[in-house]
Coordinates of C-alpha atoms in Angstrom, one line a residue:
X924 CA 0.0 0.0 0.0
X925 CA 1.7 3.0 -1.1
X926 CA 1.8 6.5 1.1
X927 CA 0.6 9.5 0.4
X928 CA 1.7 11.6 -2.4
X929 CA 3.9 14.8 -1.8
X930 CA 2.1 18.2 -1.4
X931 CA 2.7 20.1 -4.7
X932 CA 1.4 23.0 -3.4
X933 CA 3.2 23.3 -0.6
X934 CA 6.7 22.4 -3.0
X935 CA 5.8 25.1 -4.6
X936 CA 5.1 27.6 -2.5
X937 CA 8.6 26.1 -0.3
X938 CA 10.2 26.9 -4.0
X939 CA 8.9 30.7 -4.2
X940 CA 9.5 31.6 -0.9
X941 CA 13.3 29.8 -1.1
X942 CA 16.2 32.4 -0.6
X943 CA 18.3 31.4 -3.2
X944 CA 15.3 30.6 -6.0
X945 CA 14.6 32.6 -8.8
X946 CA 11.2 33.5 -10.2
X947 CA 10.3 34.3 -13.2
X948 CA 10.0 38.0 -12.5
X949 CA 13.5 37.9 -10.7
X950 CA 14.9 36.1 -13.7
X951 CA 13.7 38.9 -16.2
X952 CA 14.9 41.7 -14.2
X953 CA 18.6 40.0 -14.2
X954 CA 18.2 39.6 -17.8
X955 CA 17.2 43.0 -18.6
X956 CA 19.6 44.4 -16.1
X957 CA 22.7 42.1 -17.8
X958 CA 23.5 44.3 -20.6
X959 CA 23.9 47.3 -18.7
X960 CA 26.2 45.6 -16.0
X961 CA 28.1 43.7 -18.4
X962 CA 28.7 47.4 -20.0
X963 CA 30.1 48.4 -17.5
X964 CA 32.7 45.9 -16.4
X965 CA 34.0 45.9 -20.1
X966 CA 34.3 49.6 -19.1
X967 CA 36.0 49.2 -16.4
X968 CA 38.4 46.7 -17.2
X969 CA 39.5 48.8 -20.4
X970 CA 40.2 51.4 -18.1
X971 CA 42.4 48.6 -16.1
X972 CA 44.0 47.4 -19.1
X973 CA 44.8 51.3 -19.8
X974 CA 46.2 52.1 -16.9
X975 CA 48.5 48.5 -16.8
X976 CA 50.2 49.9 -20.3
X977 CA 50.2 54.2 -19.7
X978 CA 53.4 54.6 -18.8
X979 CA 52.0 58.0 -17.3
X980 CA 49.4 56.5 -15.0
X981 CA 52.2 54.2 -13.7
X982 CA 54.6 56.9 -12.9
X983 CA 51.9 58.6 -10.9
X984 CA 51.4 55.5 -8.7
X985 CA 55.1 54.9 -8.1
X986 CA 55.1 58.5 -7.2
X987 CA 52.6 58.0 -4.7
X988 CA 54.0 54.6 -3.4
X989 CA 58.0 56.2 -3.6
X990 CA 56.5 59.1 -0.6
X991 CA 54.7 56.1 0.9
X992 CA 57.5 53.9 1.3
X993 CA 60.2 56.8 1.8
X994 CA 58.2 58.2 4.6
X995 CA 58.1 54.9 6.6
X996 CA 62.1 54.6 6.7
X997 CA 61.7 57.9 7.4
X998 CA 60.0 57.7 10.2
X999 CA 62.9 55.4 11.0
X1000 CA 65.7 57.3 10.8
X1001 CA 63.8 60.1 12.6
X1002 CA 63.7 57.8 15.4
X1003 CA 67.3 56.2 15.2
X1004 CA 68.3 60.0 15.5
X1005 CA 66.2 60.7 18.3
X1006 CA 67.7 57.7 20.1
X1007 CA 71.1 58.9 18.6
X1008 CA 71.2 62.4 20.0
X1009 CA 69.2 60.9 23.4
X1010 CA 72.0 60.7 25.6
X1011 CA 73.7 63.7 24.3
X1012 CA 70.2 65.2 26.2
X1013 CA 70.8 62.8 29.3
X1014 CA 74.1 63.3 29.6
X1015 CA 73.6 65.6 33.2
X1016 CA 71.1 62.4 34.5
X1017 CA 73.7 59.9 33.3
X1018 CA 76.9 61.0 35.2
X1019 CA 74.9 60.8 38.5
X1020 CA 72.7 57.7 37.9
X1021 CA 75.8 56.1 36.8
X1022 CA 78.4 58.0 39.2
X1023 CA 81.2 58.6 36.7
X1024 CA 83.2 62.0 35.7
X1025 CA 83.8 63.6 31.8
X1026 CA 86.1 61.2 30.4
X1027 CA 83.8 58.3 31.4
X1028 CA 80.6 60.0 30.8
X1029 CA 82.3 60.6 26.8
X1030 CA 82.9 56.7 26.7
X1031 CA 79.1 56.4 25.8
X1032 CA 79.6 58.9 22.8
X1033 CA 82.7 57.2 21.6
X1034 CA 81.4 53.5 21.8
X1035 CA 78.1 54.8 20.3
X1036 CA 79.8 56.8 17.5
X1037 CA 82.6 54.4 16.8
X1038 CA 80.2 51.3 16.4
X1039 CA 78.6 53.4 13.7
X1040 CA 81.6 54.2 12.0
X1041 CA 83.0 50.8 12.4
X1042 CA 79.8 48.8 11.1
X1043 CA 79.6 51.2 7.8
X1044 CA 81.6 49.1 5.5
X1045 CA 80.0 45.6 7.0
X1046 CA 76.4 47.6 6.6
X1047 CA 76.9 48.9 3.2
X1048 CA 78.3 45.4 2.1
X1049 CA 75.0 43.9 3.6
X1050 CA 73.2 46.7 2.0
X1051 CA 74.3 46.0 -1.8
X1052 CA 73.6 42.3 -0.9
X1053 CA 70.6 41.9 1.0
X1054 CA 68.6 45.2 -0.3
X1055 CA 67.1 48.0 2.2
X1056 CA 64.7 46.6 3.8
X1057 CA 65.9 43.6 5.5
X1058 CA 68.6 46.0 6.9
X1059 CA 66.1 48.3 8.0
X1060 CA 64.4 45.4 10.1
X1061 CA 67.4 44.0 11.3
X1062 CA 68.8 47.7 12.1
X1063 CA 65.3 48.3 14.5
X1064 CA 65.8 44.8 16.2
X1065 CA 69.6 46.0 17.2
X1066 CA 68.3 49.3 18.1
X1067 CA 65.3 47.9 20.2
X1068 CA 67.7 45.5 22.6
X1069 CA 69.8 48.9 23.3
X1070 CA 66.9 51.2 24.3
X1071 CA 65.5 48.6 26.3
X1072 CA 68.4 47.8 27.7
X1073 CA 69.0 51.9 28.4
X1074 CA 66.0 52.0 29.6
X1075 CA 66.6 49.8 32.9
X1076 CA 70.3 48.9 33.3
X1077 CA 72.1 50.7 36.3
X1078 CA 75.4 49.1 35.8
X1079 CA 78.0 51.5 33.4
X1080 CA 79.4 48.7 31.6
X1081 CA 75.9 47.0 30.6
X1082 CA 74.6 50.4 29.4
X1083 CA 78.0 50.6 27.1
X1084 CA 76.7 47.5 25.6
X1085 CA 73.5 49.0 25.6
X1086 CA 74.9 52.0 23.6
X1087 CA 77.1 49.9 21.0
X1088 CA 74.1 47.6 20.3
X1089 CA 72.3 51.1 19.5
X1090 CA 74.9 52.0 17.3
X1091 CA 75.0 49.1 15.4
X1092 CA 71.7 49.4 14.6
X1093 CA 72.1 53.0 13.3
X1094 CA 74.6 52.1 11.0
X1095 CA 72.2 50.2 8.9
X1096 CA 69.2 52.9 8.7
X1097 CA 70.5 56.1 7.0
X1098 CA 72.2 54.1 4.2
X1099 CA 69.1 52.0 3.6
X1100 CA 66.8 55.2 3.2
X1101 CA 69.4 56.6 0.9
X1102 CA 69.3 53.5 -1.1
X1103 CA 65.6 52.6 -0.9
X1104 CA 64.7 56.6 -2.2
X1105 CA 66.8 55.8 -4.9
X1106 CA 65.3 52.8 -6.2
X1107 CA 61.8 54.7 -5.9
X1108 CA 62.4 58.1 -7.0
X1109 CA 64.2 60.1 -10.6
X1110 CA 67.8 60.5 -10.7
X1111 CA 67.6 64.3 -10.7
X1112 CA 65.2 63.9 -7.4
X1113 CA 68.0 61.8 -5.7
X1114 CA 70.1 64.9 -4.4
X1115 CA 66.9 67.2 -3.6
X1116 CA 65.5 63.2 -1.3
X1117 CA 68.9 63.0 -0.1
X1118 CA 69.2 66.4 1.5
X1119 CA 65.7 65.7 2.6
X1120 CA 66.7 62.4 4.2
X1121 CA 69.3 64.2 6.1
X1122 CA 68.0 67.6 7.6
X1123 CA 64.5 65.7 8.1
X1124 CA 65.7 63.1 10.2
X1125 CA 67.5 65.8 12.1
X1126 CA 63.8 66.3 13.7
X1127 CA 64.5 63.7 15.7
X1128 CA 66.4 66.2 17.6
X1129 CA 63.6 67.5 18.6
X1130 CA 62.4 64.7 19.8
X1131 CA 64.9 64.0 22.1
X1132 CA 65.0 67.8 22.8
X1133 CA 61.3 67.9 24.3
X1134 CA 59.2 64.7 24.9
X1135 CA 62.1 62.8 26.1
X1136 CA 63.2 65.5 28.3
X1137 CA 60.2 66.7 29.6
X1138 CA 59.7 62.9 30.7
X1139 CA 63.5 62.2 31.5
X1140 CA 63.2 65.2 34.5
X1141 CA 60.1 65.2 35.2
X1142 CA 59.2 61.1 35.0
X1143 CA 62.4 59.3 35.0
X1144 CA 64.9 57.7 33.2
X1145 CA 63.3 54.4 32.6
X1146 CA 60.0 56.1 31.0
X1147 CA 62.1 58.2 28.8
X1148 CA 64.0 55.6 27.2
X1149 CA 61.1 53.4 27.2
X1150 CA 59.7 56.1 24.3
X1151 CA 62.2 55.4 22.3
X1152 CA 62.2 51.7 22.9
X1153 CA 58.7 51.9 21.9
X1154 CA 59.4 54.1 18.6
X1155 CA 61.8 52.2 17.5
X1156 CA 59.6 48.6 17.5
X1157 CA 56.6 50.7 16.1
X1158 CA 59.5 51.9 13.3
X1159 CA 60.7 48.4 12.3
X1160 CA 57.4 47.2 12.3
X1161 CA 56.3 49.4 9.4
X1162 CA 59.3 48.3 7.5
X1163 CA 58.6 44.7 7.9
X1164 CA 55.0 45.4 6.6
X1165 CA 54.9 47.7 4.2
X1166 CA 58.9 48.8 2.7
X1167 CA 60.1 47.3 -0.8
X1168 CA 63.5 47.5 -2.2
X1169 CA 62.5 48.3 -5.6
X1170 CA 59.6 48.9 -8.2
X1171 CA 58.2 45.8 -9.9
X1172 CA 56.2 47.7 -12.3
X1173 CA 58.3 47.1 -15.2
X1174 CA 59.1 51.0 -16.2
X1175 CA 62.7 52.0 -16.0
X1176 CA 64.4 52.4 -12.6
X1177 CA 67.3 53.8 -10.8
X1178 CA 67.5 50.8 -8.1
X1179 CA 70.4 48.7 -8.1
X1180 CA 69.6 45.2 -8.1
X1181 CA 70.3 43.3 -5.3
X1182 CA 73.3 41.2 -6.1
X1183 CA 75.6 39.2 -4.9
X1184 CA 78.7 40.9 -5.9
X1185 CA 82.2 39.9 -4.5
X1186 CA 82.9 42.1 -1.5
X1187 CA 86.5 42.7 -2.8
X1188 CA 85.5 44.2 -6.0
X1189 CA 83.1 46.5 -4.3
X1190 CA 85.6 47.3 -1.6
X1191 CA 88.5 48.0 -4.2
X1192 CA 86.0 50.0 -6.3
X1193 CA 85.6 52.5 -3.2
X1194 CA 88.6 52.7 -1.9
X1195 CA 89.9 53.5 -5.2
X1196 CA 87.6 56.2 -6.5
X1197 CA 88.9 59.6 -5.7
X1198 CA 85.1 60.6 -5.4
X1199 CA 84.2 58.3 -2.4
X1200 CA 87.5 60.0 -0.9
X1201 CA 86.1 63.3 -1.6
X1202 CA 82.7 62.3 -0.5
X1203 CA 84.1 61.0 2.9
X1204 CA 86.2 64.2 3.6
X1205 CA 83.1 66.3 2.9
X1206 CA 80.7 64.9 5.4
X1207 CA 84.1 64.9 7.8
X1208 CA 84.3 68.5 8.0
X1209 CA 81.0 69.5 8.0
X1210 CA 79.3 66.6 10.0
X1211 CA 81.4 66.1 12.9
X1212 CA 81.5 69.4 15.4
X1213 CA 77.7 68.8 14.7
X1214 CA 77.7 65.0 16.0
X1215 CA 80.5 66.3 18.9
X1216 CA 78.1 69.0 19.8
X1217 CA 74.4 66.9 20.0
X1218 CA 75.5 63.6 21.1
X1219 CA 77.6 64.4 24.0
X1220 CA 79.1 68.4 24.7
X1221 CA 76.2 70.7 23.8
X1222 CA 73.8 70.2 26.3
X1223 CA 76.5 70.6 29.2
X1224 CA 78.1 73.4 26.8
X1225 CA 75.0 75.3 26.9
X1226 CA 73.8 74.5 30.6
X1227 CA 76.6 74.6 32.6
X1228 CA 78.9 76.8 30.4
X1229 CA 76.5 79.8 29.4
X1230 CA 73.9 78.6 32.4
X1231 CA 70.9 78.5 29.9
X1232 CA 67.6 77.4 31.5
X1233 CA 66.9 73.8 30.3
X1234 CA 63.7 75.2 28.2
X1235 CA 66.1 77.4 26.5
X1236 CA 68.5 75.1 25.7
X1237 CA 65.5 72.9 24.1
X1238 CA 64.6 75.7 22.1
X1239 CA 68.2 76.7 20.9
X1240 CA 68.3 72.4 19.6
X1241 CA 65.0 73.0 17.8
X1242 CA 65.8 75.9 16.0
X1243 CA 68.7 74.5 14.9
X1244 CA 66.7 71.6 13.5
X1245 CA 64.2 74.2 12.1
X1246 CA 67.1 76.3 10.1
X1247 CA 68.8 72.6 9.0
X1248 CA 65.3 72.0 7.3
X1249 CA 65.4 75.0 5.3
X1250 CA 68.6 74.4 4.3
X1251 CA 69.2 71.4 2.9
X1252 CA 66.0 71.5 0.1
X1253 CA 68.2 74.5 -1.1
X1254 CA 71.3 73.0 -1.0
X1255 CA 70.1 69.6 -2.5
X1256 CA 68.3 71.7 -5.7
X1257 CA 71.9 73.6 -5.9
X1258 CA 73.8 70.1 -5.9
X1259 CA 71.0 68.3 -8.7
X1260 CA 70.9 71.4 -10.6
X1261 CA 74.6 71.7 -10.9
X1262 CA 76.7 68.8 -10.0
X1263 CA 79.7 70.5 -11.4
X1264 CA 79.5 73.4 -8.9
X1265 CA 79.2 71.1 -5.6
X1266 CA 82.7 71.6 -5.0
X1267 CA 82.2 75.8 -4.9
X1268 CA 79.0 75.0 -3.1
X1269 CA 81.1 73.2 -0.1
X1270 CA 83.8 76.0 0.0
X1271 CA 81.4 78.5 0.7
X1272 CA 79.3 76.8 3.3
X1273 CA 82.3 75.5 5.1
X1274 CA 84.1 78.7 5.2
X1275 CA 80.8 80.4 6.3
X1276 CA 80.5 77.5 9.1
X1277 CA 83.8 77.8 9.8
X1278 CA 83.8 82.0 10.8
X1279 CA 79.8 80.8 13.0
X1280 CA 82.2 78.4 15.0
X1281 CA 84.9 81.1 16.0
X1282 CA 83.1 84.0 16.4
X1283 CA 81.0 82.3 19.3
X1284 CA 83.7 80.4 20.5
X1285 CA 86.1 83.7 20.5
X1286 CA 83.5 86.3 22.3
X1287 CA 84.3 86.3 25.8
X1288 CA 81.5 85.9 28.6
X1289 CA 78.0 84.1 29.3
X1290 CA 76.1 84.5 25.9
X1291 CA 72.5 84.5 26.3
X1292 CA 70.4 82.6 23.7
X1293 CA 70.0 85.1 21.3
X1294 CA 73.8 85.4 21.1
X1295 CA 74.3 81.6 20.7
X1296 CA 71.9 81.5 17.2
X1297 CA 74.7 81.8 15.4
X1298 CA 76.1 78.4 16.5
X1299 CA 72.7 76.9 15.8
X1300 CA 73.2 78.4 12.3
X1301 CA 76.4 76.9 12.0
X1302 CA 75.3 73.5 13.1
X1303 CA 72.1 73.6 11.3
X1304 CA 74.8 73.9 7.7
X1305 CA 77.1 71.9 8.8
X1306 CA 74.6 69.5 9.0
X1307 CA 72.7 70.6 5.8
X1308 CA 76.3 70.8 4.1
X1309 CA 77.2 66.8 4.8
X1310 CA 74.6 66.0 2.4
X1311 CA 76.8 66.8 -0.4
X1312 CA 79.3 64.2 0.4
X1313 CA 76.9 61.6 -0.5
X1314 CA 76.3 63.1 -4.0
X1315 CA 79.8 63.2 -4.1
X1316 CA 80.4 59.4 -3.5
X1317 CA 76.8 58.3 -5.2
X1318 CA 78.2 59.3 -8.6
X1319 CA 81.9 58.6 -8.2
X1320 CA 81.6 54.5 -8.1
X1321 CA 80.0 51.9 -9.8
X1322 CA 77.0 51.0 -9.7
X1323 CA 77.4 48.4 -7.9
X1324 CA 78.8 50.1 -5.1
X1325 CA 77.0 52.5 -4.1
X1326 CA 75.7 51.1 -0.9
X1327 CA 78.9 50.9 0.1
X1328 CA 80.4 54.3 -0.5
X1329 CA 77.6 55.7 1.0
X1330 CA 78.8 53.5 4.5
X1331 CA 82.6 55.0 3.2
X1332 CA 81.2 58.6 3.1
X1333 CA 79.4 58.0 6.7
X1334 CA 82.8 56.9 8.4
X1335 CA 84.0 61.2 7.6
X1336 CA 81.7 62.4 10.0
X1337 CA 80.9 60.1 12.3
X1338 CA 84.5 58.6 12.8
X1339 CA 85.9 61.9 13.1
X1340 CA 82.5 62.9 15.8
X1341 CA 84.0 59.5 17.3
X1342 CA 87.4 61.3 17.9
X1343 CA 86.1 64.3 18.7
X1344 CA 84.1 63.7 21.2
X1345 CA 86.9 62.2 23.1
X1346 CA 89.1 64.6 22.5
X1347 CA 86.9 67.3 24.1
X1348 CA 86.5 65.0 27.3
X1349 CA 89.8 65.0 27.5
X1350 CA 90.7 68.4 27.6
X1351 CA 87.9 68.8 30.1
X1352 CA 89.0 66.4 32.0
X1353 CA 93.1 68.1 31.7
X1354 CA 91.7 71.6 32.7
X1355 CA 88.6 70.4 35.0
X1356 CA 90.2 67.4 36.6
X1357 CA 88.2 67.6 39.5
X1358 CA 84.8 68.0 37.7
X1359 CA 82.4 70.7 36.6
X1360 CA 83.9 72.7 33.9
X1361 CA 83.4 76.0 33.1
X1362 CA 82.9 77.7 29.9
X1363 CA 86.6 79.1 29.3
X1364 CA 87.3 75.2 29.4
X1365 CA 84.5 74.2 27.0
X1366 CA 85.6 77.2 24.8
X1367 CA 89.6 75.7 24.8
X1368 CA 87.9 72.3 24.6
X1369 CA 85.9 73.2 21.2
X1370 CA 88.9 74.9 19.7
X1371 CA 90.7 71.7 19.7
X1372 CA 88.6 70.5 16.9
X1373 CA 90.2 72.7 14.8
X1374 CA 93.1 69.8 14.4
X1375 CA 90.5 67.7 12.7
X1376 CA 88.8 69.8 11.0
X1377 CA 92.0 71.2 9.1
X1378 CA 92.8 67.2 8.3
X1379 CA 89.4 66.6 6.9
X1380 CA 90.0 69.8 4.4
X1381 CA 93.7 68.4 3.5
X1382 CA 91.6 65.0 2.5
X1383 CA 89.1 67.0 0.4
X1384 CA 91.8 69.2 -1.7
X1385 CA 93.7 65.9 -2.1
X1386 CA 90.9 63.8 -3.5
X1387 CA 89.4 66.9 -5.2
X1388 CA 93.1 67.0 -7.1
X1389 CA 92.5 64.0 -8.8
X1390 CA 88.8 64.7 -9.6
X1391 CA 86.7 63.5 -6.9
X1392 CA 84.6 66.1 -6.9
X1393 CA 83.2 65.5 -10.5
X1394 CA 80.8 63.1 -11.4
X1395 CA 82.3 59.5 -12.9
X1396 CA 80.6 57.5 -15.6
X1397 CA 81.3 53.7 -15.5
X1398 CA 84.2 53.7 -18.1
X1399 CA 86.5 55.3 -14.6
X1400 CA 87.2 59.0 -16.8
X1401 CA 85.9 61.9 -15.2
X1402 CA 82.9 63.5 -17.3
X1403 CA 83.4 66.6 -19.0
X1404 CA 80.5 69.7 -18.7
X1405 CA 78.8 68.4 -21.9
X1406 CA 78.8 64.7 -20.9
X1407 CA 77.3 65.4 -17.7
X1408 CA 74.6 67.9 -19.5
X1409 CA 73.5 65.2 -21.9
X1410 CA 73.7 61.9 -19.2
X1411 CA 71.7 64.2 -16.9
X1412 CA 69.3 65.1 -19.8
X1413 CA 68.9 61.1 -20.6
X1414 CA 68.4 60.4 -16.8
X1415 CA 65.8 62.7 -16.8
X1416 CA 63.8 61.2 -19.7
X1417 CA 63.9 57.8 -18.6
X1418 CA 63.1 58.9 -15.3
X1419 CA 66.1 56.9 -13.3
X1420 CA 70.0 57.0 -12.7
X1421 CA 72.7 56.2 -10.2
X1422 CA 71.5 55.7 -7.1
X1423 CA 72.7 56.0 -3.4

């Protein structure tokens, strides 16, 4: 006996009400509707297609993704100078937390500055081997370990690690942001990014001029180098997300592939070229009073010498930063506009930099801060000015190189900061052994960095004798005024070139 037959009605109604069936009147308005939307996606995916073969359209987007990506390792080096000029702030805290006298207290500079100037060569190597962004990550981790390990360490020796851990990681971020703008950006942007590089991350003064400060006297030590512990990690994590080495968008580029090139060719390309010598003695002599002055003898210079208020002595760092920004867009136009007048370029800011520097340090008495702009002028040039040694260097070696002179060229001023900065101690130390200098001693303690200063210029007439100071094309011959008018000209329209 068979069961009852299935409801149609009710099958059919369970079929009209259904979700996902159609009805007829459904189905007609998709059919009627289909023309019009399939219209518009051929629409659309013309204007894809378009876009994926105009070279125009794809030289606006690498535009927009070359400020994107140059603005995170920015951010980056804006933080690796804050933490770099941080002690320079700290230095009054540090000689009681960690009860030691000037020569001591100038250790931190040294190891700090010397690690930097000692890891250039093995960073640039790195660099031209591994690309910018893996040393930008790997230069936050190193960076990360030493503010943290600032941040709570009361031992001296453990916060000397601290500092050369710091260091290290410095060495591998200005380089990388040098490099990485290159791959993104025109050749005759380069110089105009590279100043920009420079006098922008010198904002990082600032911060370490007023947040860290204010919290460093006012919180503690701990809290104050926990911010930068905390910048840094939010800095490397960008990089890991979001930085690329180069366009893949198949238009022309200035990046140098990542390759791996035999060290001792690259080494015995730099150390060869007479422009990575030039480039080096140029951001000697204009870069290192500067790095003397912010990461170790300013502050104390400025607080216990001329007995500035603290707020004042923020204010006189900031402007400085403020004047360095103005600067070096002009001096970065001046050095892509005319590559061939660098050289007359540096003579006249260094001599200018040079009279700043002795008419403050030669004035007898307390200045007040209006008096002491000048010096803030003539760091905020110097500063500006040591741009130009990594145009020098940039299109003095092969391309293949060029990571690594740009380490070479960061030795000048950071090496010679390195010597500096113990040479002032010293002297303190010989005129103030028993502590708390005064300014006649900082002034006699300044002076002495005219020695290096006048070596650093003997290197740059040397190199600039056998042409460092003019642009090199890959056959090793200097390039005469017209060849550098026409490769400029060809850079331009294929919108890349050397990079650094």
């Amino acid at each position: 006996m068979s069961g009852p037959a299935p409801s149609t009605a009710t099958d059919s109604q369970s079929a009209r009400t259904s979700p996902g069936a159609r009805t007829p009147e459904s189905a007609s308005s998709l059919e009627c509707c289909a023309p019009e939307r399939t219209a518009r996606e051929r629409a659309r995916a013309a204007r894809v297609r378009r876009a994926a073969i105009d070279p125009r359209v794809q030289a606006a987007r690498r535009g927009r993704r070359a400020l994107l990506l140059w603005g995170i390792a920015m951010f980056a080096y804006i933080v690796t100078v804050a933490g770099r000029t941080s002690f320079g702030v700290a230095s009054v805290q540090a000689a009681d937390r960690f009860s030691v006298g000037s020569a001591a207290l100038s250790l931190f500079g040294m190891v700090q500055l010397g690690t930097y100037a000692a890891a250039q060569f093995p960073a640039g190597l790195l660099l031209d081997r591994f690309g910018a962004r893996r040393m930008l990550v790997a230069g936050s981790v190193l960076m990360l370990v030493g503010q943290i390990g600032m941040a709570f360490c009361t031992v001296f020796g453990l916060a000397v690690a601290a500092r050369v851990l710091i260091g290290a990681g410095d060495a591998t971020v200005f380089i990388s942001v040098i490099r990485l703008a290159a791959a993104w950006f025109p050749a005759r942007r380069v110089p105009l990014i590279t100043q920009l590089t420079g006098v922008l991350g010198q904002s990082g003064q600032v911060i370490s001029a007023i947040p860290f400060f204010a919290i460093l006297v006012h919180v503690g030590w701990s809290p104050a180098f926990s911010l930068l512990a905390a910048l840094v990690f939010a800095a490397g994590l960008g990089c890991l997300l979001l930085v690329r080495d180069e366009p893949q968008d198949g238009l022309p580029t200035g990046a140098i592939p990542v390759l791996a090139s035999s060290p001792w060719l690259v080494l015995k390309d730099v150390l060869a070229s007479p422009g990575a010598w030039a480039g080096l003695a140029a951001h000697w002599i204009t870069l290192f009073a500067v790095n003397t002055y912010v990461v170790m003898w300013g502050v104390p210079f400025l607080s216990s010498g001329h007995r500035l208020p603290m707020n004042q002595v923020s204010t006189l760092l900031t402007i400085q930063v403020l004047i360095g920004m103005a600067l070096g867009p002009a001096i970065g136009t001046l050095s892509g506009r005319f590559p061939l007048r660098r050289g007359r370029v540096l003579a006249v800011g260094v001599t200018l930099m040079a009279l700043l520097w002795t008419a403050t340090l030669a004035v007898p008495g307390e200045h007040s801060m209006l008096a002491l702009l000048p010096l803030a002028c003539a760091l905020a040039l110097g500063a500006a000015l040591s741009g130009l040694g990594f145009d020098v260097a940039r299109t003095g070696v092969q391309p293949m190189s060029v990571g690594t002179a740009v380490g070479f060229v960061n030795i000048g001023g950071f090496g010679a900061g390195l010597v500096s900065v113990f040479l002032v101690g010293l002297v303190l130390d010989l005129l103030a052994p028993a502590g708390n200098p005064g300014l006649d001693d900082f002034r006699l303690a300044f002076a002495s960095m005219g020695v290096l200063f006048a070596l650093g210029v003997i290197v740059l007439l040397v190199a600039s004798a056998r042409g460092g100071l003019r642009p090199v094309p890959r056959n090793g011959r200097p390039l005469t005024p017209a060849e550098e008018i026409g490769e400029e000209q060809a850079e331009a329209r294929a919108g890349s070139g050397s990079a650094a």
